[in-house]
């Protein structure tokens, strides 16, 4: 078809096959990469463009529908403010506001959000907050929680109306705040009128500094992200945004059977189809056992997977790989592959899978055990930890509370799916450009699978459109790589949204039994957790995810009095294979599962004892100066080493959070729980206290290198992978602080296995802490050379040379104590061109001996409809001790986005399989993630402590918001109406049933009392 349209103001003609979608036409035929692919069904909104001024989803439109229309994409909006001698208009006010407010995390949804907002503001220059949320409701964002995008649009609307808006960083850095504790600037009402206001437009979170004043200039600043300008312009920054001559499209033929042997597979017809470049089955590639879990060597889990096998173990397992000239041809080829299966009994329940005589999933002779894995019993891993004497502790208790809790399988649902492009470079080295959290693990783990030495592979990680643990899996790279090896051509493999649900990894579902002994005064004497985990068909992260369920969840409660010094804790777990899609890493890494059980259980214990839930928690939780109870018992399958908790701001978190939500006015106040005129509605308030870790001690390693350029700027190269979290920015801020330059003088590059130092990757909440320390050490080496050279320069011309150690770096200059200075540009020219030339450069790496836990108190306020069981979460407040906050914008963005994901875990997200093992949820209609117009009010409070093991005192912030939302909401539901729910998500049906059960039990106990 020949189409004529106006694209970004220019008339274009494009010839496409008639079945081409508008999204494909824009990306593949017109090279417009600001339009993103997040699904194929019109649900995520990532592919939004403006057609004749109206937002439309291009993935569900034929290109033919654009004939004669005017299409506006992000590429036509705004320009980089510095383009050499050419004058530019700079960024559009919407783009500028997104940059300033921290509204961009991964940036994958950002072009669509800006276009949707542009359409809104064209019609309504003074939108209310509800209007903005409505306009954004067609664009799903998995990162931000929508708070900052809404703030950005309200701010841009004000700018476009000609109103003045407050400078974010200027207000924040006023000297009094800097010196005496940082408070947010006053809130301004940009939200228009007439609707409920959920968005505080003060932008910055409240920060309660519990440490001495600091005079840092970069660390602590709400700096815009270093990659924000390119993301807000929709530049081709992501893995799929690349054009290559002769690139093939890859597809995977997936198993329709949950458990079967492939009796026969015939790909002849598929191979004969014109346009098909390769079809690979298990017969065509080497049989190499490996694990897809992206972890350090040795991988702490079984090796139990092949790229292609003669056996399939879940509906969605790989059967064949296809490469073709187009997606349509690849799909047709898949339909021509003839496969006959010998069905095997399918195991869909982990308890059944553990029974004697159960069919065996892994009978391959190549299987490699790790620890206590035992494929003959379908056991991927087993954990057995006893700390102290649990039975004695139970015997010493006045009362023992027991309960069972369940958590579902849920999906990371990053809006950018998994995507990889592979090709041979001019040296016949295999280049893997992939959306991964673990580029160095990809190279190491895939090398044997592909028959290449690691040095023959280069892995490039471009921008990532969200990962949340799902991209800690080496799951798609081998597909494209095998096909490039087979064809010699570049290959792109991008999963569909359905594949993300039935093929990609997810959060492990668990059944968790709790048993807790307590004294009458609320002292915990013993605490026990027993877990049954379903790992699915492969043991990716099987041991380590469930290990963290106990390691973090069960470490928080040590008891009081003598039990505080020698707690009694037991943690046993079986991690079992079933014929369902494998689970894997998901932000929080086992800890949200544990805290659903622990914090619901502790609420029951506190209420059972008649104690205030806050008082009970403060009495029994871990404190600074105490030994992490698990540090002597378990370390992800490695040698444990004792670790003392240096900092714990939990008590202050509880104080700050409870004040913010109004705990003392609401908890136990019968009047507050009722809503006048609506007797079927009940309000409730709940709390959960949680902890996480910061990296894996003695294992996680980050590296950094810094090179000085001849204008006094620096290249910072890190192996760490920014998956939207802002880690590139906070790493650069730490370097800028040491080097005395503005953030703008750091050019950050991450990451490429050829050019950046090794980093274990983005997981375990480790980047700011581990990679950050490596960056600081590298910067210190550079600073040392700058000081030495500056001292020598200042000693010229008969002047006295200052001692290098007395030189201070600030404002792009090296300052002597007497006030003389040379600029860093002068030092750089001196070093590179003038005198005893050298490249000033520093390289450093860091492994931590500790994993300092962040702590948090999470509060929720809900309304429950007692007739239907429907739960409305009205407000979430999180007070968190994450150590020093390097960047309040990116850190609060992490909390808001994490709380939003956790809210889905609490009330609506769940993956279910039918009796044949087929996934029920395969799109964003059946699997609901929160939209902008469905959000509760979110509030973040940082309680800063200074962690002494980091140069700037940081701990972690990325995962902890996942941990406490579900139990806080569960406890609020209990508080509202007595429904004691033990399973998430808290669907109306589950809440209604729990409510019915609670009414029956209260009738029974009433009758018993009589
Ligand atoms: S709505 Fe079009 S890509 Fe998702
Ligand atoms: S910033 Fe919205 S999906 Fe990542």
Coordinates of N, CA, C and O and ligand atoms in Angstrom, one line a residue, residues 23 36-47 57-60, ligand 1:
X23 N 1.9 1.4 14.1 CA 3.1 1.3 15.0 C 4.3 0.8 14.2 O 5.4 1.3 14.2
X36 N 6.7 3.8 21.1 CA 7.2 2.5 21.7 C 6.2 1.4 21.6 O 5.0 1.6 21.5
X37 N 6.8 0.2 21.6 CA 6.0 -1.0 21.6 C 6.0 -1.6 23.0 O 7.0 -2.0 23.6
X38 N 4.8 -1.6 23.7 CA 4.7 -2.2 25.0 C 3.7 -3.4 25.0 O 3.7 -4.1 26.0
X39 N 2.8 -3.4 24.0 CA 1.9 -4.5 23.9 C 1.4 -4.5 22.5 O 1.9 -3.8 21.7
X40 N 0.4 -5.4 22.2 CA -0.1 -5.4 20.9 C -1.6 -5.2 20.9 O -2.3 -5.4 19.9
X41 N -2.1 -4.9 22.0 CA -3.6 -4.9 22.2 C -4.2 -3.6 22.6 O -5.3 -3.6 23.1
X42 N -3.5 -2.5 22.5 CA -4.1 -1.2 22.8 C -4.3 -0.9 24.3 O -5.1 -0.1 24.6
X43 N -3.5 -1.6 25.1 CA -3.7 -1.4 26.6 C -2.7 -0.6 27.3 O -3.0 -0.1 28.4
X44 N -1.5 -0.6 26.8 CA -0.4 0.1 27.7 C -0.2 1.6 27.3 O 0.2 2.4 28.1
X45 N -0.6 1.9 26.1 CA -0.5 3.3 25.6 C 0.9 3.8 25.2 O 1.1 4.9 24.9
X46 N 1.9 2.9 25.3 CA 3.3 3.3 25.0 C 3.4 3.8 23.5 O 4.3 4.5 23.2
X47 N 2.5 3.3 22.7 CA 2.6 3.6 21.2 C 1.8 4.8 20.9 O 1.5 5.1 19.7
X57 N -3.8 4.9 19.9 CA -2.8 3.8 20.1 C -2.5 3.2 18.7 O -3.4 2.6 18.1
X58 N -1.3 3.4 18.3 CA -0.9 3.0 16.9 C -0.8 1.4 16.8 O -0.8 1.0 15.7
X59 N -0.6 0.7 17.9 CA -0.4 -0.7 17.7 C -1.7 -1.4 17.3 O -1.7 -2.5 16.7
X60 N -2.9 -0.8 17.5 CA -4.1 -1.5 17.1 C -4.8 -0.7 15.9 O -5.9 -0.9 15.7
Ligands
LIG1 S1 -1.2 0.2 23.6 FE1 0.0 0.1 21.8 S2 1.9 -0.7 22.4 FE2 0.6 -1.0 24.1

